[in-house]
XYZ file of C-alpha atoms in Angstrom:
690
model
C 26.943 -46.307 26.426
C 25.841 -43.119 28.155
C 23.154 -40.868 26.678
C 25.348 -37.725 26.869
C 29.146 -37.845 26.652
C 31.669 -35.010 26.953
C 35.213 -35.719 25.848
C 38.284 -33.525 26.358
C 36.364 -30.248 26.497
C 38.627 -27.192 26.469
C 37.408 -23.611 26.425
C 39.406 -20.373 26.599
C 38.594 -16.697 26.442
C 40.951 -14.090 25.055
C 41.629 -10.537 26.149
C 43.708 -9.192 23.322
C 46.398 -11.832 22.862
C 46.210 -13.035 26.446
C 44.453 -16.392 26.917
C 42.291 -17.251 29.931
C 41.522 -20.947 30.149
C 38.074 -21.757 31.595
C 37.584 -25.474 30.928
C 40.673 -27.655 30.993
C 39.865 -31.074 29.620
C 36.403 -32.087 30.862
C 35.326 -35.720 30.476
C 31.824 -36.531 31.713
C 29.080 -39.075 31.041
C 25.382 -38.518 31.772
C 22.457 -40.929 31.669
C 18.715 -40.437 31.388
C 16.946 -40.596 34.741
C 19.776 -38.769 36.514
C 19.512 -35.539 38.497
C 23.112 -34.318 38.265
C 24.300 -31.301 40.232
C 27.362 -29.450 38.897
C 28.783 -27.915 42.073
C 31.412 -25.225 42.179
C 32.242 -21.669 43.021
C 31.432 -18.713 40.749
C 33.869 -18.374 37.848
C 34.699 -22.063 37.880
C 33.275 -22.704 34.374
C 29.908 -24.209 35.348
C 27.782 -21.947 33.127
C 30.246 -22.257 30.241
C 29.956 -26.040 30.467
C 26.147 -25.783 30.429
C 26.219 -23.561 27.334
C 28.342 -26.158 25.532
C 26.000 -28.985 26.545
C 22.995 -26.858 25.490
C 24.435 -26.085 22.056
C 24.696 -22.326 22.647
C 28.487 -22.118 22.871
C 30.061 -23.455 19.677
C 33.626 -22.142 20.092
C 35.479 -24.864 22.029
C 37.668 -27.915 21.595
C 36.484 -31.429 22.260
C 33.382 -33.425 21.433
C 29.803 -33.763 22.632
C 27.946 -36.976 21.812
C 24.198 -37.334 22.330
C 22.499 -40.722 22.048
C 25.474 -42.093 20.142
C 25.715 -39.194 17.643
C 28.430 -36.577 17.807
C 27.098 -33.041 17.635
C 28.406 -30.731 14.945
C 28.670 -27.437 16.815
C 29.828 -25.706 13.637
C 26.458 -26.394 11.998
C 24.161 -23.666 13.280
C 20.941 -25.153 11.871
C 21.781 -28.501 13.435
C 22.260 -26.773 16.798
C 18.876 -25.024 16.451
C 17.261 -28.416 15.839
C 19.164 -29.939 18.774
C 17.893 -27.272 21.169
C 14.310 -27.637 19.872
C 14.345 -31.434 20.164
C 16.489 -32.204 23.168
C 17.149 -29.260 25.501
C 14.979 -27.395 27.995
C 16.424 -24.390 29.899
C 15.673 -23.121 33.411
C 17.497 -19.932 34.433
C 18.246 -18.298 37.777
C 16.791 -14.998 36.491
C 13.771 -16.838 34.995
C 14.244 -15.195 31.574
C 10.544 -14.852 30.877
C 9.444 -12.540 28.053
C 7.747 -9.582 29.690
C 5.264 -8.661 26.936
C 3.862 -12.200 26.772
C 1.428 -13.693 29.249
C 2.328 -16.694 31.405
C 0.460 -18.956 28.970
C 2.164 -17.404 25.933
C 5.603 -17.909 27.517
C 4.913 -21.615 27.929
C 3.551 -21.811 24.378
C 6.806 -20.560 22.785
C 8.511 -23.984 22.557
C 5.160 -25.667 21.875
C 4.771 -23.534 18.729
C 7.748 -25.479 17.380
C 6.026 -28.862 17.776
C 3.621 -30.777 15.536
C 0.694 -30.318 17.964
C -2.285 -28.340 16.703
C -3.424 -25.147 18.405
C -5.899 -26.694 20.827
C -3.436 -29.441 21.754
C -0.697 -26.890 22.406
C -2.907 -24.841 24.699
C -4.117 -27.969 26.489
C -0.530 -29.112 27.153
C 0.525 -25.628 28.293
C -2.348 -25.456 30.777
C -1.592 -28.963 32.094
C 2.045 -27.957 32.707
C 0.948 -24.782 34.506
C -1.393 -26.908 36.589
C 1.519 -29.213 37.417
C 3.534 -26.273 38.808
C 0.472 -24.827 40.562
C -0.079 -21.791 38.305
C -3.101 -22.639 36.170
C -5.004 -19.690 37.681
C -2.165 -17.297 36.705
C -2.154 -18.159 32.990
C -3.429 -14.755 31.765
C -1.116 -12.666 33.920
C 2.138 -11.070 32.781
C 5.512 -11.978 34.392
C 5.755 -8.646 36.222
C 2.583 -9.598 38.102
C 4.165 -12.744 39.602
C 6.442 -13.427 42.549
C 9.955 -14.852 42.133
C 8.868 -18.377 42.989
C 5.964 -18.196 40.542
C 8.250 -16.956 37.764
C 10.615 -19.874 38.290
C 7.708 -22.298 38.087
C 6.659 -20.737 34.778
C 10.237 -21.205 33.561
C 10.067 -24.887 34.562
C 6.758 -25.342 32.723
C 8.276 -23.707 29.637
C 11.355 -25.949 29.830
C 9.129 -29.054 29.876
C 6.761 -27.825 27.149
C 8.510 -29.374 24.125
C 9.034 -32.677 25.997
C 12.889 -32.501 25.971
C 15.124 -35.309 27.223
C 17.630 -32.949 28.861
C 16.754 -30.162 31.309
C 19.516 -27.667 32.039
C 18.930 -25.622 35.195
C 21.424 -22.789 35.713
C 21.279 -21.767 39.409
C 17.503 -22.513 39.479
C 17.135 -21.624 43.170
C 19.632 -18.774 43.424
C 16.953 -16.075 43.714
C 14.418 -18.063 45.776
C 13.651 -18.342 49.470
C 13.887 -21.617 51.362
C 10.294 -22.728 50.761
C 10.343 -22.012 47.028
C 13.780 -23.640 46.794
C 12.418 -26.831 48.332
C 9.410 -26.879 45.980
C 11.535 -26.235 42.856
C 13.979 -29.020 43.802
C 11.063 -31.409 44.272
C 9.801 -30.520 40.793
C 13.265 -31.092 39.299
C 13.491 -34.461 41.000
C 10.063 -35.416 39.656
C 11.281 -34.485 36.147
C 14.231 -36.874 36.556
C 11.792 -39.581 37.736
C 10.112 -39.274 34.294
C 13.294 -40.605 32.735
C 14.808 -37.260 31.742
C 18.323 -36.037 32.382
C 18.355 -33.039 34.721
C 21.616 -31.105 34.991
C 21.562 -28.364 37.613
C 24.360 -25.835 38.089
C 24.700 -24.604 41.669
C 27.190 -23.296 44.209
C 25.054 -24.536 47.136
C 25.895 -27.883 48.735
C 22.361 -28.273 50.106
C 20.889 -27.826 46.629
C 23.423 -30.281 45.179
C 22.420 -32.866 47.780
C 18.881 -32.915 46.368
C 20.114 -34.673 43.218
C 21.172 -38.221 42.465
C 24.775 -37.293 41.616
C 27.195 -34.478 42.388
C 29.991 -33.396 40.024
C 32.397 -30.948 41.614
C 33.997 -28.492 39.202
C 36.936 -26.415 40.331
C 39.262 -24.207 38.278
C 37.986 -25.706 35.009
C 38.550 -29.331 36.044
C 36.496 -32.173 37.543
C 37.951 -32.932 40.968
C 35.078 -35.062 42.308
C 32.156 -37.096 40.953
C 29.975 -38.853 43.536
C 26.695 -40.715 43.112
C 24.023 -40.304 45.821
C 21.648 -42.901 44.364
C 21.052 -44.774 41.142
C 19.322 -43.124 38.150
C 15.573 -43.406 37.918
C 14.197 -45.974 35.460
C 13.687 -44.878 31.857
C 10.321 -43.991 30.403
C 9.748 -45.252 26.861
C 6.548 -43.257 26.235
C 6.411 -41.481 22.821
C 7.771 -37.923 22.759
C 6.629 -34.836 20.942
C 8.111 -34.110 17.535
C 9.566 -30.716 16.713
C 9.284 -28.588 13.563
C 10.428 -25.212 12.297
C 8.613 -22.207 13.725
C 5.655 -21.278 11.457
C 5.715 -17.749 10.002
C 2.312 -16.874 11.477
C 3.689 -17.315 14.999
C 6.212 -14.544 14.361
C 3.396 -12.270 13.173
C 1.316 -13.018 16.274
C 4.257 -12.458 18.617
C 5.109 -9.190 16.870
C 1.517 -8.027 17.241
C 1.529 -8.890 20.948
C 4.666 -6.789 21.454
C 3.117 -3.943 19.440
C 0.015 -4.086 21.618
C 2.087 -4.230 24.811
C 3.869 -0.993 23.794
C 0.811 0.484 22.129
C 1.240 4.184 22.894
C 4.878 4.361 21.853
C 4.164 2.496 18.636
C 1.049 4.596 17.978
C 3.184 7.729 17.686
C 5.252 6.044 14.981
C 2.090 4.915 13.182
C 0.721 8.455 13.356
C 3.925 9.999 11.970
C 4.040 7.545 9.080
C 0.311 7.941 8.399
C 0.659 11.721 7.984
C 3.004 11.313 5.019
C 0.883 8.556 3.476
C -2.260 10.639 3.965
C -0.724 13.582 2.099
C 0.327 11.365 -0.805
C -3.138 9.827 -1.070
C -4.946 13.166 -0.731
C -2.888 14.867 -3.445
C -3.337 11.872 -5.746
C -7.093 11.998 -5.160
C -7.073 15.736 -5.833
C -5.337 15.129 -9.148
C -7.980 12.531 -10.049
C -10.761 14.971 -9.187
C -9.326 17.887 -11.136
C -8.782 15.705 -14.199
C -12.342 14.438 -13.868
C -13.655 17.975 -13.588
C -11.765 19.036 -16.721
C -13.171 16.044 -18.605
C -16.690 16.858 -17.477
C -16.434 20.511 -18.465
C -14.978 19.706 -21.885
C -17.544 16.990 -22.504
C -20.297 19.472 -21.695
C -18.744 21.875 -24.176
C -18.148 19.529 -27.082
C -18.379 15.912 -28.107
C -14.919 14.438 -27.272
C -15.272 11.806 -29.998
C -15.154 14.478 -32.741
C -12.148 15.497 -34.807
C -12.268 18.888 -36.572
C -10.634 18.766 -39.994
C -9.624 21.570 -42.368
C -7.386 21.706 -45.437
C -3.708 21.930 -44.545
C -1.896 25.177 -45.430
C 1.753 26.123 -44.924
C 1.150 29.858 -45.361
C 0.272 32.307 -42.622
C -3.364 31.952 -43.569
C -3.235 28.453 -42.105
C -3.730 30.083 -38.739
C -7.157 31.221 -39.893
C -7.969 27.725 -41.031
C -6.801 26.446 -37.690
C -9.078 28.941 -35.993
C -12.018 27.764 -38.069
C -11.091 24.190 -37.237
C -11.204 24.971 -33.561
C -14.582 26.624 -33.922
C -15.860 23.445 -35.509
C -14.806 21.615 -32.358
C -16.897 23.924 -30.244
C -14.576 26.919 -29.698
C -14.817 30.553 -30.790
C -14.093 31.338 -34.462
C -13.182 34.639 -36.104
C -15.823 36.435 -38.167
C -14.896 37.592 -41.610
C -17.628 40.260 -42.000
C -19.544 42.849 -40.069
C -23.033 42.389 -38.686
C -25.701 44.565 -40.295
C -29.059 45.625 -38.970
C -32.081 44.129 -40.682
C -34.179 47.248 -40.374
C -37.743 46.629 -39.314
C -39.070 43.442 -37.836
C -41.021 40.832 -39.709
C -44.616 41.430 -38.849
C -46.343 38.784 -36.815
C -43.505 36.297 -37.037
C -42.344 36.908 -33.537
C -38.674 37.905 -33.751
C -36.222 39.120 -36.352
C -32.467 38.398 -36.269
C -29.776 39.770 -38.540
C -26.633 37.661 -38.491
C -23.376 37.763 -40.401
C -21.244 34.702 -41.104
C -17.693 33.963 -42.038
C -17.797 32.516 -45.533
C -14.856 30.607 -46.984
C -12.322 33.014 -48.443
C -9.722 32.543 -51.121
C -7.171 31.863 -48.391
C -9.293 29.142 -46.823
C -9.672 26.253 -49.272
C -12.901 24.346 -49.024
C -13.274 20.646 -48.446
C -14.551 18.913 -51.553
C -16.963 16.028 -51.848
C -13.995 13.865 -52.834
C -12.240 14.894 -49.604
C -15.330 14.002 -47.579
C -15.589 10.634 -49.304
C -11.914 9.988 -48.505
C -12.409 10.871 -44.844
C -15.527 8.694 -44.550
C -13.559 5.708 -45.799
C -11.101 5.868 -42.899
C -11.193 3.240 -40.174
C -13.165 4.196 -37.023
C -14.883 7.154 -38.801
C -18.681 6.858 -38.496
C -19.856 10.221 -39.841
C -18.613 13.454 -41.456
C -20.563 16.717 -40.973
C -20.022 20.107 -42.603
C -19.542 22.940 -40.112
C -21.145 26.355 -40.812
C -20.616 29.344 -38.537
C -22.395 32.688 -38.406
C -21.262 35.383 -35.952
C -22.097 38.839 -34.558
C -25.850 38.365 -34.317
C -28.187 41.311 -33.892
C -31.828 40.525 -33.140
C -34.994 42.498 -32.612
C -38.290 41.656 -31.032
C -40.938 44.155 -30.001
C -38.357 46.946 -30.253
C -35.853 44.938 -28.213
C -32.372 44.541 -29.633
C -30.213 41.557 -28.696
C -26.650 40.891 -29.854
C -25.351 37.339 -29.721
C -21.922 36.042 -30.480
C -22.356 33.122 -32.854
C -24.703 30.698 -34.524
C -23.704 27.410 -36.094
C -25.326 24.349 -37.527
C -26.000 21.343 -35.308
C -23.173 18.962 -36.226
C -21.195 16.087 -34.713
C -19.213 18.464 -32.522
C -22.340 19.677 -30.704
C -23.550 18.075 -27.497
C -27.006 18.228 -25.946
C -25.541 18.284 -22.406
C -26.053 22.049 -22.346
C -29.704 21.954 -23.473
C -31.584 22.639 -20.249
C -35.058 22.908 -21.714
C -36.416 21.365 -24.911
C -34.415 19.316 -27.409
C -31.831 19.619 -30.160
C -32.994 21.316 -33.369
C -34.742 19.258 -36.015
C -35.700 20.539 -39.471
C -36.879 24.151 -39.234
C -35.765 24.558 -35.593
C -33.155 26.429 -33.563
C -31.641 26.235 -30.040
C -30.997 29.574 -28.320
C -28.530 30.382 -25.579
C -30.324 31.047 -22.294
C -28.222 33.928 -20.935
C -26.989 35.521 -24.172
C -30.330 35.494 -26.025
C -33.374 33.939 -24.392
C -33.366 35.911 -21.124
C -32.897 39.158 -23.033
C -36.087 38.483 -24.934
C -38.068 37.544 -21.859
C -37.473 36.862 -18.191
C -39.699 33.859 -18.685
C -37.278 32.473 -21.252
C -38.944 29.061 -21.360
C -41.928 30.679 -23.011
C -39.861 31.099 -26.199
C -39.985 27.354 -26.872
C -42.311 26.697 -29.792
C -42.287 30.313 -30.966
C -41.151 31.214 -34.464
C -38.126 33.437 -35.040
C -36.671 34.780 -38.268
C -32.944 34.590 -38.713
C -31.400 36.990 -41.181
C -27.783 37.533 -41.941
C -25.571 38.782 -44.740
C -22.568 36.993 -46.170
C -20.434 36.885 -49.319
C -20.842 34.548 -52.225
C -18.050 33.205 -54.436
C -17.978 36.492 -56.365
C -17.500 38.415 -53.117
C -20.928 39.927 -53.444
C -23.019 40.523 -50.305
C -25.990 38.195 -50.049
C -28.761 37.948 -47.463
C -29.688 34.593 -45.982
C -33.057 34.254 -44.268
C -34.481 31.469 -42.110
C -37.807 31.209 -40.379
C -37.474 28.647 -37.571
C -39.062 27.564 -34.329
C -37.254 27.527 -30.981
C -36.809 23.844 -30.001
C -34.692 24.335 -26.903
C -32.822 26.638 -24.539
C -29.147 25.956 -23.832
C -26.879 27.245 -21.077
C -23.581 28.967 -21.813
C -20.389 26.886 -21.635
C -17.221 27.824 -19.781
C -13.854 27.440 -21.436
C -10.363 28.807 -20.985
C -11.202 31.819 -23.127
C -14.247 32.798 -21.110
C -17.938 32.081 -21.796
C -19.137 30.505 -25.041
C -22.793 30.933 -26.012
C -24.663 27.991 -27.503
C -26.908 28.804 -30.474
C -27.549 26.035 -32.990
C -29.748 25.734 -36.053
C -30.649 22.591 -37.929
C -28.088 21.856 -40.687
C -30.664 21.112 -43.390
C -32.521 24.310 -42.565
C -29.321 26.374 -42.751
C -28.073 24.914 -46.071
C -31.527 25.273 -47.647
C -31.535 28.993 -46.770
C -27.999 29.380 -48.115
C -28.962 27.770 -51.432
C -32.026 29.983 -51.684
C -29.741 33.031 -51.389
C -27.290 31.581 -53.971
C -24.656 31.250 -51.279
C -22.381 28.206 -51.795
C -22.655 25.482 -49.178
C -19.054 24.440 -49.419
C -17.236 24.572 -46.070
C -13.641 24.855 -44.952
C -14.195 22.725 -41.840
C -15.816 19.339 -41.245
C -16.525 17.506 -37.997
C -15.646 13.805 -38.039
C -17.256 11.477 -35.520
C -15.066 8.592 -34.286
C -16.606 5.319 -33.122
C -14.792 5.157 -29.744
C -13.045 7.697 -27.535
C -9.962 5.476 -27.375
C -9.615 5.744 -31.162
C -9.735 9.558 -31.367
C -6.016 10.099 -30.937
C -5.011 7.484 -33.510
C -7.630 8.734 -36.002
C -6.428 12.334 -35.608
C -2.879 11.199 -36.267
C -4.002 9.145 -39.257
C -5.779 12.118 -40.859
C -2.765 14.370 -40.343
C -0.615 11.839 -42.201
C -2.818 11.681 -45.316
C -0.940 12.896 -48.376
C -1.583 13.517 -52.052
C 1.307 13.907 -54.450
C 3.633 13.773 -51.399
C 1.864 16.785 -49.893
C -0.049 16.841 -46.652
C -3.795 17.223 -47.215
C -5.483 17.931 -43.886
C -5.029 19.513 -40.502
C -6.933 17.601 -37.811
C -7.441 18.648 -34.215
C -9.420 17.095 -31.374
C -10.437 18.183 -27.930
C -8.735 15.089 -26.480
C -5.360 16.622 -27.325
C -6.325 19.706 -25.320
C -7.524 17.529 -22.449
C -4.312 15.490 -22.596
C -2.171 18.618 -22.408
C -4.097 20.051 -19.473
C -4.085 16.703 -17.685
C -0.317 16.493 -18.172
C 0.088 19.797 -16.333
C -2.362 18.715 -13.617
C -0.595 15.382 -13.179
C 2.765 17.132 -13.035
C 1.515 19.517 -10.356
C -0.107 16.772 -8.258
C 2.944 14.529 -8.597
C 5.190 17.345 -7.411
C 2.907 17.913 -4.419
C 2.823 14.179 -3.709
C 6.625 14.039 -3.990
C 6.954 16.878 -1.500
C 4.591 15.021 0.818
C 6.645 11.869 0.300
C 9.655 13.580 1.898
C 7.894 13.065 5.203
C 7.925 9.356 4.430
C 11.718 9.431 4.576
C 11.414 10.836 8.072
C 8.929 8.067 8.860
C 11.390 5.471 7.567
C 14.091 6.877 9.836
C 11.642 6.770 12.757
C 10.959 3.099 12.083
C 14.677 2.305 11.776
C 15.445 4.050 15.071
C 12.474 2.339 16.740
C 13.545 -1.080 15.498
C 17.116 -0.573 16.705
C 15.785 0.577 20.083
C 13.541 -2.475 20.156
C 16.485 -4.766 19.402
C 18.498 -3.138 22.176
C 15.627 -3.348 24.684
C 14.831 -6.958 23.738
C 18.345 -8.351 23.557
C 17.675 -10.833 26.339
C 14.429 -11.903 24.645
C 16.434 -12.683 21.494
C 18.787 -14.846 23.543
C 15.839 -16.665 25.145
C 14.255 -17.396 21.771
C 17.538 -18.715 20.369
C 18.036 -20.897 23.464
C 14.557 -22.359 22.958
C 15.464 -23.388 19.410
C 14.422 -20.472 17.212
C 16.737 -19.777 14.277
C 18.274 -16.566 12.990
C 15.563 -16.483 10.332
C 12.873 -16.648 13.014
C 14.413 -13.677 14.835
C 14.677 -11.658 11.601
C 11.082 -12.467 10.762
C 9.945 -11.338 14.222
C 11.326 -7.821 13.869
C 10.370 -7.483 10.204
C 6.826 -8.532 11.115
C 6.613 -5.853 13.776
C 7.750 -3.215 11.287
C 5.225 -4.423 8.695
C 2.467 -4.166 11.303
C 3.420 -0.517 11.747
C 3.276 -0.056 7.965
C -0.140 -1.695 7.564
C -1.678 0.235 10.450
C -0.165 3.488 9.132
C -1.616 2.894 5.672
C -4.999 1.974 7.167
C -5.082 5.122 9.291
C -3.951 7.234 6.321
C -6.720 5.764 4.145
C -9.439 6.448 6.710
C -8.246 10.023 7.298
C -7.828 10.649 3.546
C -11.389 9.540 2.769
C -12.732 11.593 5.660
C -10.647 14.618 4.629
C -11.692 14.181 0.992
C -15.370 14.067 1.948
C -14.958 17.229 4.031
C -13.106 18.993 1.200
C -15.756 18.014 -1.345
C -18.500 19.276 0.966
C -16.674 22.574 1.432
C -16.085 23.009 -2.319
C -19.673 22.117 -3.210
C -20.581 25.825 -3.065
C -18.041 26.503 -5.846
C -18.946 23.604 -8.116
C -21.168 20.609 -7.646
C -18.330 18.188 -8.242
C -16.160 15.854 -6.138
C -12.720 17.432 -6.525
C -11.077 14.796 -4.312
C -11.541 11.349 -5.841
C -9.443 8.667 -4.131
C -9.354 5.564 -6.307
C -8.651 1.955 -5.419
C -5.328 2.329 -7.229
C -4.378 5.215 -4.912
C -5.164 3.062 -1.874
C -3.189 0.106 -3.231
C -0.201 2.356 -4.033
C -0.219 3.851 -0.524
C -0.327 0.408 1.086
C 2.504 -0.721 -1.203
C 4.578 2.347 -0.242
C 3.902 1.756 3.460
C 4.922 -1.907 3.273
C 8.017 -1.106 1.208
C 9.153 1.602 3.638
C 8.504 -0.658 6.627
C 10.333 -3.577 5.036
C 13.395 -1.554 4.039
C 13.492 0.197 7.413
C 13.460 -3.108 9.290
C 16.073 -5.041 7.314
C 19.182 -3.706 9.054
C 17.779 -3.844 12.627
C 16.369 -7.337 12.017
C 19.699 -8.515 10.604
C 21.481 -7.022 13.615
C 19.116 -8.871 15.970
C 19.615 -12.191 14.204
C 23.402 -11.918 14.381
C 23.497 -11.487 18.164
C 25.397 -14.178 20.012
C 22.775 -16.043 22.109
C 25.130 -16.258 25.099
C 25.869 -12.542 25.031
C 22.179 -11.785 24.518
C 21.177 -13.883 27.535
C 23.671 -12.051 29.749
C 22.271 -8.612 28.769
C 20.572 -6.565 31.473
């Protein structure tokens, strides 16, 4: 039984409904150790017959049996395996891949064997040495002569240790000397016990083999043997395997590097859109961080201001008082009055008025405070007292300040620049609104005694004077908020209530400041307080600075997301660029696709190759965008440092991850159609492309 048998092979091509018969019932047997020349004129069906033997052409009638097993040409995966295991191709036009080195071209079929990396390279170099090209291994095909290219093609055909070598016009483009050398190599391959089938139209080339089959008009009209087949070689052969995924990535990278400047423009275009998305996201992070910092400097974010709930119009006043308890400006209910002369030897005299609870502003009872303290996550409840419209005198100097309140949970010592928060018998004065107006050397006020004096109403609506003699414990800077500048003047709570009691002024308050154990629990605690009811009626109105922060951050996030979305439009252009580039690459590399399929690579391998190249573009684009975004952010922060000592561009790890994910997604989606188009190419048509 012969190793390779062809039985009743018919092949026709169709132009419309008209049939053109190419092969008309071919019956041939081939044995290992033979060097068979298929001789005939152009158009006689020689190449078509070779494509059927090689498993490339699957549309024919008849049967092909190899080593006793009939091939199933309808099974594409089986044909891929057949070409990997059994067939080696040598072409007249060499069909080397231009962006791969000589060594890499020979390694293509070896990558589909079970040899490890060092063994593959060792075998490739030994084959190049056999064809006399070991010193040309690092060159590219365009740096070789025609004869050298054909020798590389021979080395590649032998790389996977196939049993059948198909040579299609192997000497058609060579001079006499190179023709002689190539024929000697082919004969030596047959001596190794392989089957060499060479297609030629030259009688002299055909005479170099051991057998000549003459093909004319699609039929065998002569079959002559020049000498017996060479003896078989039973040495173990290499085993094949599917192409590993990493090989596709490496090949894609080599092509990217070979066309570096063209691909760099695509990377740059994609990176611009990714850079804008990352920069705007970082800007949003920075602005939100700046808002948090400013609010935290103004007031303790873990505090909830609580007042009694009112449905009437006067509830707006209660709401205002509630906000003042959280660190914002309140409305005064009385007019400041001058104290007259200063208090001798005490240092300074202040006359301050305060907004006392009115009939329209119900106070918070001890029972209410006890109820609030019992709530989950509440750690402390402080009364809030506010005095406003301060007039002070010292050594004939008159200073008017905006407000004075007790040191409670809503206060923060972030604004105290010199000294410390007020203890019993102490006060903190605002640097710009008060301290500097007393003395340019405002720090000298620390430790000095001041007298605070203000008038307010008692429960009978009678005017009462409250006096306090306190020491300055610290100097605070003014805080910025959306309403302008808020001065920071705080007196110790115990000191303030003691003075109020001495003047027979009630110490009941309409606002309390509740401290929550964790920032994450502020929102839920605020909601819980607002839901408290008694006799089916709502009891309290609770507000927190976190709700203000959340609202502002919502607007900031909306603005930055809109900017990022606008920037993302450029990513659509980038996706189109990648799609066009991939289609151009498929068109330019059509022959390469045919070569890879002929060597045994599957449709999946071809798809993976082009998808890999697109993903490389995506990764490099995201990397470039990240580097430029960090550099641009650092430059922007340096430029804005004169406005505020804060990093307004803060690119987080999440932003980087999102940008890389976007880049990979765009690259993947953009490559799917071109890669699918490449994989569906007919190998025969691809090989015949210019």
